[in-house]
Coordinates of C-alpha atoms and ligand atoms in Angstrom, one line a residue:
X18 CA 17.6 126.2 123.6
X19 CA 17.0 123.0 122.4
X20 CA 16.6 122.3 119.0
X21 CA 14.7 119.6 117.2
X22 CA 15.4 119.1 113.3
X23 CA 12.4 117.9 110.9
X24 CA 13.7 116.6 107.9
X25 CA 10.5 116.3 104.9
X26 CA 11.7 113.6 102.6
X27 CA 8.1 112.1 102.1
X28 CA 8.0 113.1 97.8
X29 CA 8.4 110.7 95.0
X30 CA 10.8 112.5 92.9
X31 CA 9.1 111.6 89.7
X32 CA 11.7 113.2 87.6
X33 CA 14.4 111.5 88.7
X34 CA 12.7 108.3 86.4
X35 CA 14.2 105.9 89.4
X36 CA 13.0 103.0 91.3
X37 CA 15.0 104.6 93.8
X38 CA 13.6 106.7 96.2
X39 CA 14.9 110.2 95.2
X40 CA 16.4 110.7 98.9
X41 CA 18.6 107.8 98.3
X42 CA 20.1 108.9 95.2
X43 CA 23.7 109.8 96.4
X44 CA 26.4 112.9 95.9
X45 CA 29.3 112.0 96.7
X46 CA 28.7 108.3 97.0
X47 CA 26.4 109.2 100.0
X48 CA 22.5 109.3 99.9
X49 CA 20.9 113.1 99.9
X50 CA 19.4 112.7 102.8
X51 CA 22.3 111.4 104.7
X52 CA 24.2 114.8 103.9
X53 CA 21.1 117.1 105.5
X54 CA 20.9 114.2 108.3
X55 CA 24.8 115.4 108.9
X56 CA 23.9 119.1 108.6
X57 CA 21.2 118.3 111.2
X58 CA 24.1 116.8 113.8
X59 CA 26.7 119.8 113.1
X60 CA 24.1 121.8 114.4
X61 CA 23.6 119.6 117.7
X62 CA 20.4 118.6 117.2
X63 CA 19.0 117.3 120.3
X64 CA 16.6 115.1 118.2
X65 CA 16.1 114.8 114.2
X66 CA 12.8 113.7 113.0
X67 CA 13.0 112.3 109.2
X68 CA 9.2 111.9 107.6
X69 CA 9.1 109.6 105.0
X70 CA 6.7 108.2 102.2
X71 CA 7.5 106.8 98.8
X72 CA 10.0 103.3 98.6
X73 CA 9.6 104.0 102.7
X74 CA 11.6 100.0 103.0
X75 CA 13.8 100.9 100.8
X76 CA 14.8 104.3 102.7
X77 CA 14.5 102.8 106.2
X78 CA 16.8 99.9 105.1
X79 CA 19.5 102.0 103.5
X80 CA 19.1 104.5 106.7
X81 CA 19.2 102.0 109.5
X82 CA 22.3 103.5 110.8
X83 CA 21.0 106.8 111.0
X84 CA 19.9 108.0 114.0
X85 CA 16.0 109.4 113.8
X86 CA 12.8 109.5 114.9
X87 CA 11.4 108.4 111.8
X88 CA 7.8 109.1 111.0
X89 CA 5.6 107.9 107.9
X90 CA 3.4 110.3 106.2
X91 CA 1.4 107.8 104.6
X92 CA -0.3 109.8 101.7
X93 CA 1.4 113.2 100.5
X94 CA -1.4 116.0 101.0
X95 CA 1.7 118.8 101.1
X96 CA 4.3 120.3 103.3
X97 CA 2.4 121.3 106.2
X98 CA 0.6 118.3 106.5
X99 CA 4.0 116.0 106.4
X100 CA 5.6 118.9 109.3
X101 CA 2.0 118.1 111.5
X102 CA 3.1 114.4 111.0
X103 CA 6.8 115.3 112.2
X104 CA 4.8 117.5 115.5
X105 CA 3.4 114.0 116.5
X106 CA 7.0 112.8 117.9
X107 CA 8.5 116.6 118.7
X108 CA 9.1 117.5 121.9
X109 CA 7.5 120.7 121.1
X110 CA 9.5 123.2 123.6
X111 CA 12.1 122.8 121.6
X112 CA 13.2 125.4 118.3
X113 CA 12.2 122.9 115.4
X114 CA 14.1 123.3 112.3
X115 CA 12.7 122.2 108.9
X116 CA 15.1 120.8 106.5
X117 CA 14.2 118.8 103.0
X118 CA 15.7 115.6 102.5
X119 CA 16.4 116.8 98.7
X120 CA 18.3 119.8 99.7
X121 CA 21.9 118.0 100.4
X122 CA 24.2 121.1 100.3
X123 CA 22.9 124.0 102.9
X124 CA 25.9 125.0 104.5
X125 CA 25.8 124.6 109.0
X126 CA 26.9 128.4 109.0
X127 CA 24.0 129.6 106.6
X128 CA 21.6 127.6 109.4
X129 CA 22.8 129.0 112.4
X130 CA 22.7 132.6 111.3
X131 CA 18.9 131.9 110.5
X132 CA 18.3 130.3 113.8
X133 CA 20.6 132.9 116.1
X134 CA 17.4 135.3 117.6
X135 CA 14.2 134.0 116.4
X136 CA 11.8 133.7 120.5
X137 CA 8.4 134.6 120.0
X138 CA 8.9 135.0 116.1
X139 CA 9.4 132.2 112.8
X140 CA 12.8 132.6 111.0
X141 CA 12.7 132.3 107.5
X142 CA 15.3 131.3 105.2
X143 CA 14.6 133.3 101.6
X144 CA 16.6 134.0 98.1
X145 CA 16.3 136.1 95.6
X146 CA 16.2 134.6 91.7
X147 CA 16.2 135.8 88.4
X148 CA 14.0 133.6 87.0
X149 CA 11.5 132.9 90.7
X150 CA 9.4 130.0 88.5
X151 CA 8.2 127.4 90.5
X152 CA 8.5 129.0 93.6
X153 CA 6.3 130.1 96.2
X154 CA 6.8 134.3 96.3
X155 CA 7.4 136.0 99.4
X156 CA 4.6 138.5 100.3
X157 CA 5.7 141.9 101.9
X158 CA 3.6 145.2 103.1
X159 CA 5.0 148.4 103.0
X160 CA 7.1 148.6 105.5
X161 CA 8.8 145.2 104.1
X162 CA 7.6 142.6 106.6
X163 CA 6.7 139.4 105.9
X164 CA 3.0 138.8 105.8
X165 CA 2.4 135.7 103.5
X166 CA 4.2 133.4 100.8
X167 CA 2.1 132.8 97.4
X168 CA 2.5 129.4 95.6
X169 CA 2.9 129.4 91.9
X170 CA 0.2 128.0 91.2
X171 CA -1.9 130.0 93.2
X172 CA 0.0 133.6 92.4
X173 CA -1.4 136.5 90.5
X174 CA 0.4 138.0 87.8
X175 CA 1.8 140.7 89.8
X176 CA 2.7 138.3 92.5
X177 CA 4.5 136.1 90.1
X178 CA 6.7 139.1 89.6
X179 CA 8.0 139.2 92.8
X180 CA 12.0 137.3 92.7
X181 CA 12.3 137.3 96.7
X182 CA 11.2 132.9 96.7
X183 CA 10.8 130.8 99.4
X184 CA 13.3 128.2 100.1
X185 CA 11.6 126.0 102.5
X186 CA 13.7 126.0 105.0
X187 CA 11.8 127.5 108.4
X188 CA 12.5 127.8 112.1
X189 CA 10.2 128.4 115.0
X190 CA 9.1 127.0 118.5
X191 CA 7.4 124.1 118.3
X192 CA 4.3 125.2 120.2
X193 CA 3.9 128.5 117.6
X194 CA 4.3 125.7 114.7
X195 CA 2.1 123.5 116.3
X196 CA -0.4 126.1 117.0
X197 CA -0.3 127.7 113.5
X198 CA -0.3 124.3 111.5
X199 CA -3.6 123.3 113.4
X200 CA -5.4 126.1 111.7
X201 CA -4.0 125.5 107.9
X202 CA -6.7 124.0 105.3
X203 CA -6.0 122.7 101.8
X204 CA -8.5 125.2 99.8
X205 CA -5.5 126.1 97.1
X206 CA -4.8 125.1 93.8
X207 CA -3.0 122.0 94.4
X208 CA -5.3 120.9 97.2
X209 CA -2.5 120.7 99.8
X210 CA -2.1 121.7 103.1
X211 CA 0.6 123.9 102.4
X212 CA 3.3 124.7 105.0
X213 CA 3.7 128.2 103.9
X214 CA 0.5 128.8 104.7
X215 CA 1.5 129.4 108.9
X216 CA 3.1 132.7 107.5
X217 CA 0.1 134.7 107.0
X218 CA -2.0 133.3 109.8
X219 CA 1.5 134.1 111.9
X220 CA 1.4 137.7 110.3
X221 CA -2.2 137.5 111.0
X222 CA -1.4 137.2 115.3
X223 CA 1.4 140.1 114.9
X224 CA 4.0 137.2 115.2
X225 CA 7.0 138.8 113.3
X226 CA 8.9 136.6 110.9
X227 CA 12.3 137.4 110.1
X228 CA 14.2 136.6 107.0
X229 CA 18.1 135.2 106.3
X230 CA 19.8 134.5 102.9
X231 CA 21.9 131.6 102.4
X232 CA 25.9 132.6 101.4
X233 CA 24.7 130.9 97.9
X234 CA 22.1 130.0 95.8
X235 CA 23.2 126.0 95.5
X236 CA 22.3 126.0 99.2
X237 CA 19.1 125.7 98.7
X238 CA 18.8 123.9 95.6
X239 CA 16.9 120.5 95.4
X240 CA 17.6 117.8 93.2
X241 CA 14.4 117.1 91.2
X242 CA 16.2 115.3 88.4
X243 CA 19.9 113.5 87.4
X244 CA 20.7 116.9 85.7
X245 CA 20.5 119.1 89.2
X246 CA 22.1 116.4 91.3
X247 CA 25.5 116.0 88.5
X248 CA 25.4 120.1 89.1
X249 CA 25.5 119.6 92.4
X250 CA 27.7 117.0 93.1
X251 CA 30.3 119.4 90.5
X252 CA 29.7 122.1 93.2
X253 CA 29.9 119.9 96.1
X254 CA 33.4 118.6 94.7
X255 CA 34.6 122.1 93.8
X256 CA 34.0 123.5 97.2
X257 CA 36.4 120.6 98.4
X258 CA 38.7 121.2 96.2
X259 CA 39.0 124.6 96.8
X260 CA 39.5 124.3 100.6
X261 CA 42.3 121.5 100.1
X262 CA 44.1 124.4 97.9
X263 CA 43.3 126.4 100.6
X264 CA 45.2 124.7 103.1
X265 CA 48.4 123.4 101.0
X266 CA 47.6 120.5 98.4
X267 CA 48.3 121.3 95.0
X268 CA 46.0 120.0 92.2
X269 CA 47.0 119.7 88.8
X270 CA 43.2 120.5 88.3
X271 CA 40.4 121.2 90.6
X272 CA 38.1 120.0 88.6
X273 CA 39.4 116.7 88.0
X274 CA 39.4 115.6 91.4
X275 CA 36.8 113.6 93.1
X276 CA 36.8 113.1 97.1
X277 CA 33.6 111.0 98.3
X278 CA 34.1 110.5 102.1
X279 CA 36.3 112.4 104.5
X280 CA 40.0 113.2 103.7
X281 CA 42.6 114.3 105.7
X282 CA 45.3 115.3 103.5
X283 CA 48.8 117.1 104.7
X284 CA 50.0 120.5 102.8
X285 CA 52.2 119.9 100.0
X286 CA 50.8 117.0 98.8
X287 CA 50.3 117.1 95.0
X288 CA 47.7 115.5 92.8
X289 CA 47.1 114.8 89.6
X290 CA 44.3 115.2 87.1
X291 CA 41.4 112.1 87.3
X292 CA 42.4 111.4 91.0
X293 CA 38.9 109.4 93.1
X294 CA 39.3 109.0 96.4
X295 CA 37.2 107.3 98.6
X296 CA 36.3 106.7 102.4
X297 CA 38.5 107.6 104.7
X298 CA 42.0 108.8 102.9
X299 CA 45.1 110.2 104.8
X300 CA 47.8 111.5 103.0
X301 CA 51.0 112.6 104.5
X302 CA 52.8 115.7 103.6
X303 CA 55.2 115.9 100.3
X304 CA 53.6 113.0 98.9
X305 CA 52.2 112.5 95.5
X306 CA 49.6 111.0 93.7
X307 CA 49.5 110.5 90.1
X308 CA 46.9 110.3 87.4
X309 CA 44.2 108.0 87.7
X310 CA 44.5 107.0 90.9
X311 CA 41.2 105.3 92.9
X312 CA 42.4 105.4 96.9
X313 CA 39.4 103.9 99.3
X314 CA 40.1 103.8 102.5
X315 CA 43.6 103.7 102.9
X316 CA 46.6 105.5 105.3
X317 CA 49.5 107.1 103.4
X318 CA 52.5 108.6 105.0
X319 CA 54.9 111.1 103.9
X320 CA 57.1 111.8 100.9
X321 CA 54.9 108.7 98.9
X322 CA 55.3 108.7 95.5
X323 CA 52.5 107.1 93.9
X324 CA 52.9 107.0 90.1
X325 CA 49.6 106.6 87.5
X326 CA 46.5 104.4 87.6
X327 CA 47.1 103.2 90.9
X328 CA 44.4 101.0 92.9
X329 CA 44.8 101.2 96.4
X330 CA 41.7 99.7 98.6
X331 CA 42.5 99.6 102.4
X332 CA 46.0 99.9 101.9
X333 CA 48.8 101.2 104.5
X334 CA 51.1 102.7 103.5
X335 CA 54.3 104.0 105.5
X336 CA 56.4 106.9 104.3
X337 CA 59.0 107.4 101.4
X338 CA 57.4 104.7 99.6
X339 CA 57.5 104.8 95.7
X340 CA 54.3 102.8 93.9
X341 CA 52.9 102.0 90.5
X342 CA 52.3 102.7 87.5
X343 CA 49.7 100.1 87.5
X344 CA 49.9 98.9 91.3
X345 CA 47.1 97.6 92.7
X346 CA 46.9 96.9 96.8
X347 CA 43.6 95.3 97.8
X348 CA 42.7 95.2 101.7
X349 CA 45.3 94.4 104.4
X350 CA 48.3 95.5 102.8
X351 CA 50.6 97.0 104.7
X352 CA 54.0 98.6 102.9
X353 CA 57.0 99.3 105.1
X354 CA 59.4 102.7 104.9
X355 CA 61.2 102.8 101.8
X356 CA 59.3 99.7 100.0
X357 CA 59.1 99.9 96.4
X358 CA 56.3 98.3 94.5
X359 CA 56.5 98.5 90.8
X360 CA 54.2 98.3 87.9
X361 CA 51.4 95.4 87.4
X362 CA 51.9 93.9 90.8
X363 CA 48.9 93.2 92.9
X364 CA 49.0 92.6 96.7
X365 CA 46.9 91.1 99.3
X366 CA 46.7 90.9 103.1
X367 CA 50.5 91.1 103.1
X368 CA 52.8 92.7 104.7
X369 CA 56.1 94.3 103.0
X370 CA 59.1 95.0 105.2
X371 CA 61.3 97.9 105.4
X372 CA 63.1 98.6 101.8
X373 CA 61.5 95.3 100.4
X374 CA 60.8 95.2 96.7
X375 CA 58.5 93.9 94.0
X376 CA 59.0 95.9 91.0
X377 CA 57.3 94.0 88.4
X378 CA 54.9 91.6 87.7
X379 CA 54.0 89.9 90.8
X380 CA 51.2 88.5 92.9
X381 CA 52.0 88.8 96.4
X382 CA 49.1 87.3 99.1
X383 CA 48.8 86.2 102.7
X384 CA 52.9 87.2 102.9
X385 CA 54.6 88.4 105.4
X386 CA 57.5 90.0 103.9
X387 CA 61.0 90.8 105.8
X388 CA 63.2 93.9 105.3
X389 CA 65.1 94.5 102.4
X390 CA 63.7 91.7 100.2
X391 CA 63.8 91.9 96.1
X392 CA 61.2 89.8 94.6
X393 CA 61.8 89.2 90.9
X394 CA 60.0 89.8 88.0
X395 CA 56.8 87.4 87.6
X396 CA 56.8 86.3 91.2
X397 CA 53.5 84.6 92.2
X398 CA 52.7 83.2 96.3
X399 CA 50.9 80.7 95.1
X400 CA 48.3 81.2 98.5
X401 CA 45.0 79.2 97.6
X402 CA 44.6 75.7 96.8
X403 CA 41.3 75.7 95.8
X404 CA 39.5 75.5 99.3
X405 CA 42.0 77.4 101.8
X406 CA 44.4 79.9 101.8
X407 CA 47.9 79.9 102.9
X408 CA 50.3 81.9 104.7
X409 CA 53.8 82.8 102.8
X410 CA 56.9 83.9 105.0
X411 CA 60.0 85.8 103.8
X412 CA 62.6 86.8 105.9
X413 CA 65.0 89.5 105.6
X414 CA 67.4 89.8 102.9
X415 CA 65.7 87.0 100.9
X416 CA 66.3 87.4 96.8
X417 CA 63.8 85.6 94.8
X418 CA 64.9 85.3 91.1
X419 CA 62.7 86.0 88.6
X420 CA 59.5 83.5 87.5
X421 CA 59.4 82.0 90.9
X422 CA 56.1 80.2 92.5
X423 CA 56.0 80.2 96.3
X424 CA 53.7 77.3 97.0
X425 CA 52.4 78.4 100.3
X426 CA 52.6 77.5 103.1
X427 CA 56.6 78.0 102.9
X428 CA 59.1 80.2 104.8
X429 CA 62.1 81.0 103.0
X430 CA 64.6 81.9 105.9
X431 CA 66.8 84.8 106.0
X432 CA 69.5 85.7 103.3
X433 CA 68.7 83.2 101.0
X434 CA 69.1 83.2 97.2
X435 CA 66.2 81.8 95.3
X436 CA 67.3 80.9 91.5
X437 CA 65.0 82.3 88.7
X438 CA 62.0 80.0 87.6
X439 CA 62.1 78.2 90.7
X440 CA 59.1 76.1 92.1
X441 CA 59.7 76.5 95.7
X442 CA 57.1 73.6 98.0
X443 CA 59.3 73.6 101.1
X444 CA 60.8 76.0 103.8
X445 CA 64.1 76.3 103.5
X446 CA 66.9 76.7 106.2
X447 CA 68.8 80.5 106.1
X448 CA 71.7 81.3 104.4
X449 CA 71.1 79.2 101.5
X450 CA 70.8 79.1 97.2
X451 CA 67.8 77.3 96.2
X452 CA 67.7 76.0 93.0
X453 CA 64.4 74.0 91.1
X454 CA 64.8 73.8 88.1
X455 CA 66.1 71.0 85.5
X456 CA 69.4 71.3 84.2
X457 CA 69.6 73.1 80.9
X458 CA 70.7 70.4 78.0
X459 CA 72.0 71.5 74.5
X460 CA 71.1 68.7 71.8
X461 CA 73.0 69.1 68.5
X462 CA 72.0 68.5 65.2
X463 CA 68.4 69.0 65.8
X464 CA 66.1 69.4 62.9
X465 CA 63.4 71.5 63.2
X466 CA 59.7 70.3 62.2
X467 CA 59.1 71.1 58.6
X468 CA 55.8 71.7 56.7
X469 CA 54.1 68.4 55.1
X470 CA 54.1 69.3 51.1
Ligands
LIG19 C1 7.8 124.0 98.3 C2 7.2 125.3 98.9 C3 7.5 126.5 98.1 C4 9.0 126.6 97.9 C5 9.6 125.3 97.4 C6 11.1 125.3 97.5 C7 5.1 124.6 100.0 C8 3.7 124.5 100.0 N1 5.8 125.1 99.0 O1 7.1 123.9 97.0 O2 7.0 127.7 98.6 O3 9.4 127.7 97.1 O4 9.2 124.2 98.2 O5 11.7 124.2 96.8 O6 5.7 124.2 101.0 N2 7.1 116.7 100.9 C9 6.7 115.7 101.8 N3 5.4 115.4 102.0 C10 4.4 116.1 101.3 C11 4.8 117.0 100.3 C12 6.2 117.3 100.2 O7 7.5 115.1 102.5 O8 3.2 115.8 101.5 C13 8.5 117.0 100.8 C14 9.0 116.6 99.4 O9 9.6 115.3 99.4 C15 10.1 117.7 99.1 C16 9.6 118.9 99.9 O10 8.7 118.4 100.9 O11 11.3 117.3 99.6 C17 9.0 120.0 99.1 O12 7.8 119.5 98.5 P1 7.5 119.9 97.0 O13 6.2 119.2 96.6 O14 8.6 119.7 96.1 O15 7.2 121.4 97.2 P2 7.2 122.6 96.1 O16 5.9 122.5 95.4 O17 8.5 122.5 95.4
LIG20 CA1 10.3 121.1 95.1

């Protein structure tokens, strides 16, 4: 069957004390509703419907590439009046889902054991607390079926002492949603048309509901403030780290890594403590990251060696490659096997041949870089002249002394010997020692300045 996903992310999220639209606020650098949106598609949702209210720009702009039916509930009179919005645009032979846009973490397999034998009856997702507060309570008769859920506000005291809560999260045909939703009123407490209110009228018909449990609690937890969303981006990043252990990367501490994107990283890999990575990260097997790293979006190969406080930022990186302390690669950098880049040097759109290295220092840009170079210490391409950047070229077996400036554009052809401190403005032939520098004098007798009395 079919199965269209509703996704209610309408509320203001007062507590959150944001101009931001709470559904926007992100865990692991992606908005809440963008991680149920991704629960929605694992599940192979034929169509997801998002209904949407408060800072409705602001979500539609930072959700343009999201693929939805989106639907605006203009004023928020409850739950079950935002799921009759959603109805509007189902395609109501479909099983339809409901999902909250403030509930980021429900896990795909918690979902489809709720929604695996649920014709001619609702499916209800349920949890049992300690402390039920806040929640609407499930009602059961005596032989323990579902005939009703109580909201807090509307619960009697020996209601309010049920712990069995509802979680929100429902699944049901369409046309039995459709049908039940057009009979609900908003003569509560709150003066809502309450969603939970289908259960009894349901009940009512002999319609049976069933109930599942999510594997854990943090499941279906909402963020209503910053405090539950840092708890639940700490559980988010512990379940990740826990299945990279699982499959062969050792962390120094799995609580002191932070992944926020996808990762693909090899077994035996090892990382250190305070390690962020970002995007899309590949790391190949036996390498190593060190310390207070920050890797966005780069490619790593095997047996790397990256040393501490590295910055790497859509980097390539080839294997047995040693790097840092202190490295930073920004975007386009591309370091051949066996390349060594040392500590303080920054790179840029370059590209650093086979066994090449620049070990301290240096500012390499728009280079292309030979095999088996050594750049020496304090090394700048000197790229931009204000208005335009230009290219550097290095060939093979090039030595560059220490404190040299490559005014680009310059090719320095193959084995040549640049002197230390050298200027270099012009290509030079291969084979050659290049010296720019002016001859070093010795001046006897010199006094040195003294201090005026
Ligand atoms: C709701 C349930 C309650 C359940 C609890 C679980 C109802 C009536 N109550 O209560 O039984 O235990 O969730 O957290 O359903 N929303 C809209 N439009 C609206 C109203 C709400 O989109 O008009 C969205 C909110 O953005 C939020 C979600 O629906 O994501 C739940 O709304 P909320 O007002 O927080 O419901 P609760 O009172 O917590
Ligand atoms: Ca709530």
């Amino acid at each position: 069957m079919s199965l269209s996903v509703v996704i209610l992310a309408a509320g203001k999220g007062t507590r959150m004390k944001s101009s931001l639209p709470k559904v926007l606020h992100k865990l692991a650098s992606k908005p809440l509703l963008g991680h149920v949106y991704d629960t929605a598609k694992s599940l192979g949702a034929e169509e997801v419907v998002i209904v949407y209210g408060h800072g409705g720009e602001q979500v539609l702009k930072t959700c343009e590439h999201i693929d939805a039916k989106w639907v605006e509930q203009k004023e928020q009179l409850g739950t079950g009046h935002a799921v009759q919005q959603a109805l509007n645009v189902v395609n109501l032979k479909n099983d339809v889902l409901v999902l909250y846009g403030d509930v980021p973490l429900t896990k795909e397999q918690s979902l489809r054991q709720l929604l695996e034998d649920f014709e001619n009856k609702i499916a209800l997702m349920t949890v049992k607390l300690e402390n039920p507060t806040g929640y609407g309570r499930i009602i059961r008769n005596n032989h323990d079926k579902v005939v009703g859920i109580v909201e807090q506000k509307d619960a009697n005291d020996e209601q309010k002492h049920i712990d069995e809560v509802n979680t929100g999260i429902l699944a049901a045909k369409g046309n039995m949603l459709k049908k039940y939703l057009d009979q609900i009123d908003n003569n509560n407490a709150q003066g809502e048309y309450y969603l939970t209110d289908v259960f009894a009228l349901a009940a009512n018909d002999d319609v049976e509901i069933i109930t599942s449990h999510p594997a854990a609690c943090y499941e279906v937890e909402g963020v209503n403030n910053r405090l539950q969303l840092a708890t639940l981006e700490r559980i988010h990043q512990r379940n990740i780290a826990d299945e990279l252990m699982t499959n062969g990367v050792t962390l120094a501490d799995p609580d002191r890594l932070d992944v926020r994107g996808n990762v693909n990283i090899s077994n035996d890999v090892y990382i250190d403590v305070n390690v962020i990575l970002e995007g899309n990260v590949t790391i190949g097997s036996g390498s190593s990251i060190g310390a207070n790293c920050v890797i966005s979006d780069s490619i790593i190969g095997d047996n790397v060696f990256v040393k501490p406080n590295c910055v790497f930022e859509n980097a390539i990186v080839d294997n047995d490659v040693d790097i840092g302390p202190f490295a930073r690669l920004r975007p386009d950098t591309h370091l051949h096997k066996g390349a060594r880049v040392g500590n303080f040097v920054e790179i840029k759109k370059a590209s650093i041949g086979e066994g090449s290295k620049v070990n301290h220092l240096s500012y390499i840009g728009d280079t292309e870089m030979g095999k088996n170079v050594n750049i020496g210490a304090g090394t700048i391409t000197c790229n931009y002249d204000g208005a335009n950047k230009h290219k550097t070229i290095i060939k093979d077996n090039v030595f560059v002394g220490s404190d040299t400036q490559l005014v680009a554009p310059v090719t320095i052809g193959e084995n040549v010997t640049i002197g230390a401190g050298a200027t270099i403005t012009k290509d030079t032939e291969d084979d050659v020692l290049v010296i720019s520098r002016s001859p070093q004098k010795s001046i006897k007798g010199w006094d040195r300045p003294k201090k005026n009395k």
